[in-house]
Amino acid sequence: ENDIILFSRGDPLWFGIGRILLKNFSQKELLFYPSNTCVQLAFSKLKKPWQGTKVFSIHGRDSNELIRLLKLKVPTLVIIPDSKNNGLNLIRKNLIELQLESYYEFWVFENLGHENEKIRMIKIIEKLPEDISDLNLVVLSKSDSHSYIEKYPLFGLKDNLFKTFS
């Protein structure tokens, strides 16, 4: 007679209401039944394993941590963008500024699990399509075709490559 059911979208324990509930109730009082996360759905659509993937949100945050992860050249990175703050363009801009436009494949997943779901691989150097849904996430996956030979000259590497990359 004192049970309460609370429904929420997404994963309640990943930047969701679950954190608030855990601060105010004991773990014994709570049960969580999350559905598939957008990350699980995205990788199932790509047909790729996602062990070792870094998942990061820039929703309502600055991009300093994102820049740090990009400089580490994390092989697979999932980014939850902030559609209200032009998050997709921020990700694209950081990739270009760090000269990583050929290092990553840039996948945009829109409305995952819905009838109007879209999955697009976008060329980082091209302008983003204007019809991208606000309900999206980005997967950056190291490109199989990335070649250091194509990117760098035979002699004369710039100092900033040594200062900013591992």
Short mmCIF file of C-alpha atoms in Angstrom, two decimals:
data_model
loop_
_atom_site.label_atom_id
_atom_site.label_comp_id
_atom_site.label_asym_id
_atom_site.label_seq_id
_atom_site.Cartn_x
_atom_site.Cartn_y
_atom_site.Cartn_z
CA GLU A 1 0.00 0.00 0.00
CA ASN A 2 3.03 2.33 0.21
CA ASP A 3 4.63 1.34 -3.10
CA ILE A 4 5.31 4.01 -5.68
CA ILE A 5 6.24 3.45 -9.31
CA LEU A 6 8.22 6.15 -11.07
CA PHE A 7 8.74 6.08 -14.83
CA SER A 8 11.57 7.98 -16.45
CA ARG A 9 13.11 8.04 -19.90
CA GLY A 10 16.61 6.78 -20.57
CA ASP A 11 18.81 5.09 -18.02
CA PRO A 12 17.83 6.34 -14.55
CA LEU A 13 21.32 5.68 -13.18
CA TRP A 14 23.27 7.50 -15.89
CA PHE A 15 22.75 11.22 -15.30
CA GLY A 16 19.13 10.39 -14.54
CA ILE A 17 16.68 10.51 -11.67
CA GLY A 18 18.21 7.40 -10.10
CA ARG A 19 21.00 9.46 -8.53
CA ILE A 20 18.47 11.70 -6.78
CA LEU A 21 16.47 8.72 -5.57
CA LEU A 22 19.60 7.05 -4.17
CA LYS A 23 20.43 10.20 -2.20
CA ASN A 24 16.97 10.24 -0.60
CA PHE A 25 16.09 6.55 -0.18
CA SER A 26 18.01 3.47 0.89
CA GLN A 27 19.15 1.04 -1.79
CA LYS A 28 16.96 -1.64 -0.23
CA GLU A 29 13.86 0.44 -0.95
CA LEU A 30 14.62 0.92 -4.65
CA LEU A 31 14.41 -1.25 -7.75
CA PHE A 32 15.56 -0.08 -11.19
CA TYR A 33 14.44 -1.60 -14.48
CA PRO A 34 16.25 0.27 -17.23
CA SER A 35 15.58 -0.50 -20.84
CA ASN A 36 18.29 -0.64 -23.47
CA THR A 37 20.45 2.44 -23.39
CA CYS A 38 21.07 4.54 -26.46
CA VAL A 39 24.70 3.39 -26.35
CA GLN A 40 23.70 -0.27 -26.48
CA LEU A 41 21.33 0.42 -29.35
CA ALA A 42 23.91 2.43 -31.30
CA PHE A 43 26.57 -0.28 -31.11
CA SER A 44 24.07 -2.99 -32.00
CA LYS A 45 23.23 -0.96 -35.13
CA LEU A 46 26.95 -0.57 -35.97
CA LYS A 47 27.47 -4.28 -35.23
CA LYS A 48 30.55 -3.44 -33.17
CA PRO A 49 31.55 -4.41 -29.65
CA TRP A 50 31.84 -1.51 -27.25
CA GLN A 51 34.23 -2.72 -24.55
CA GLY A 52 36.65 0.06 -23.72
CA THR A 53 34.40 2.74 -25.19
CA LYS A 54 34.44 6.03 -23.33
CA VAL A 55 30.99 7.55 -22.91
CA PHE A 56 30.87 11.26 -22.26
CA SER A 57 28.14 13.86 -22.09
CA ILE A 58 28.61 17.49 -23.08
CA HIS A 59 24.97 18.18 -22.25
CA GLY A 60 25.14 21.32 -20.10
CA ARG A 61 28.93 21.03 -19.66
CA ASP A 62 31.98 22.66 -21.16
CA SER A 63 34.09 20.73 -23.65
CA ASN A 64 37.41 20.62 -21.75
CA GLU A 65 37.04 16.94 -20.88
CA LEU A 66 35.97 16.13 -24.43
CA ILE A 67 39.10 17.85 -25.76
CA ARG A 68 41.23 15.84 -23.32
CA LEU A 69 39.67 12.56 -24.53
CA LEU A 70 40.13 13.55 -28.17
CA LYS A 71 43.80 14.35 -27.56
CA LEU A 72 44.23 10.87 -26.07
CA LYS A 73 42.83 9.49 -29.33
CA VAL A 74 40.43 7.18 -27.54
CA PRO A 75 39.62 4.53 -30.19
CA THR A 76 35.87 4.68 -29.59
CA LEU A 77 34.05 7.56 -27.96
CA VAL A 78 30.33 8.10 -27.46
CA ILE A 79 29.25 11.68 -26.93
CA ILE A 80 25.85 12.79 -25.74
CA PRO A 81 25.61 16.26 -27.31
CA ASP A 82 23.67 19.26 -26.09
CA SER A 83 21.27 20.13 -28.91
CA LYS A 84 20.37 23.45 -27.28
CA ASN A 85 24.02 24.57 -27.31
CA ASN A 86 24.93 23.38 -30.80
CA GLY A 87 26.77 20.31 -29.47
CA LEU A 88 27.26 18.58 -32.81
CA ASN A 89 29.01 21.62 -34.26
CA LEU A 90 31.16 21.88 -31.13
CA ILE A 91 32.29 18.25 -31.53
CA ARG A 92 33.00 18.79 -35.23
CA LYS A 93 34.92 22.04 -34.52
CA ASN A 94 37.09 20.32 -31.88
CA LEU A 95 37.90 17.46 -34.25
CA ILE A 96 38.96 19.88 -36.98
CA GLU A 97 41.00 22.07 -34.62
CA LEU A 98 42.83 19.00 -33.29
CA GLN A 99 43.39 17.77 -36.86
CA LEU A 100 41.47 14.54 -36.22
CA GLU A 101 39.10 14.78 -39.17
CA SER A 102 40.62 11.69 -40.80
CA TYR A 103 41.25 9.81 -37.55
CA TYR A 104 37.59 9.19 -36.65
CA GLU A 105 34.41 8.10 -38.36
CA PHE A 106 31.67 10.47 -37.18
CA TRP A 107 28.37 8.61 -36.69
CA VAL A 108 25.19 10.45 -35.72
CA PHE A 109 22.31 8.40 -34.33
CA GLU A 110 18.90 10.07 -34.27
CA ASN A 111 15.72 8.92 -32.54
CA LEU A 112 17.13 5.49 -31.73
CA GLY A 113 14.46 2.86 -31.19
CA HIS A 114 11.73 5.01 -32.79
CA GLU A 115 10.06 4.63 -36.17
CA ASN A 116 11.85 7.71 -37.51
CA GLU A 117 15.31 6.45 -36.47
CA LYS A 118 18.22 7.65 -38.62
CA ILE A 119 21.85 6.59 -38.63
CA ARG A 120 24.32 8.67 -40.62
CA MET A 121 28.05 8.68 -41.06
CA ILE A 122 29.01 12.29 -41.65
CA LYS A 123 32.25 13.58 -43.11
CA ILE A 124 33.77 15.81 -40.46
CA ILE A 125 35.06 18.35 -42.97
CA GLU A 126 31.59 18.88 -44.48
CA LYS A 127 28.88 21.07 -43.03
CA LEU A 128 26.41 19.20 -40.81
CA PRO A 129 22.96 18.50 -42.26
CA GLU A 130 20.34 20.92 -40.96
CA ASP A 131 17.65 18.29 -40.43
CA ILE A 132 19.34 16.43 -37.54
CA SER A 133 16.93 15.56 -34.75
CA ASP A 134 17.51 17.02 -31.28
CA LEU A 135 17.34 13.45 -29.91
CA ASN A 136 20.77 12.29 -31.03
CA LEU A 137 24.11 10.93 -29.97
CA VAL A 138 27.51 10.72 -31.63
CA VAL A 139 29.82 7.75 -31.94
CA LEU A 140 33.41 8.50 -32.89
CA SER A 141 35.11 5.34 -34.05
CA LYS A 142 38.74 5.16 -35.15
CA SER A 143 38.76 4.98 -38.91
CA ASP A 144 40.21 1.80 -40.40
CA SER A 145 41.62 3.87 -43.23
CA HIS A 146 43.48 6.32 -40.97
CA SER A 147 47.07 6.54 -42.04
CA TYR A 148 49.79 8.62 -40.45
CA ILE A 149 51.70 8.54 -43.75
CA GLU A 150 48.92 10.46 -45.51
CA LYS A 151 48.53 12.98 -42.71
CA TYR A 152 52.08 13.99 -41.90
CA PRO A 153 54.99 15.11 -44.06
CA LEU A 154 58.10 12.98 -44.31
CA PHE A 155 60.07 15.65 -42.41
CA GLY A 156 59.12 18.64 -40.29
CA LEU A 157 56.36 17.77 -37.81
CA LYS A 158 54.86 20.80 -36.07
CA ASP A 159 55.68 21.30 -32.37
CA ASN A 160 52.01 21.37 -31.36
CA LEU A 161 51.73 17.66 -32.23
CA PHE A 162 54.20 16.86 -29.48
CA LYS A 163 52.65 19.25 -26.98
CA THR A 164 49.06 18.10 -27.29
CA PHE A 165 48.99 14.41 -28.21
CA SER A 166 50.15 11.31 -26.38
#
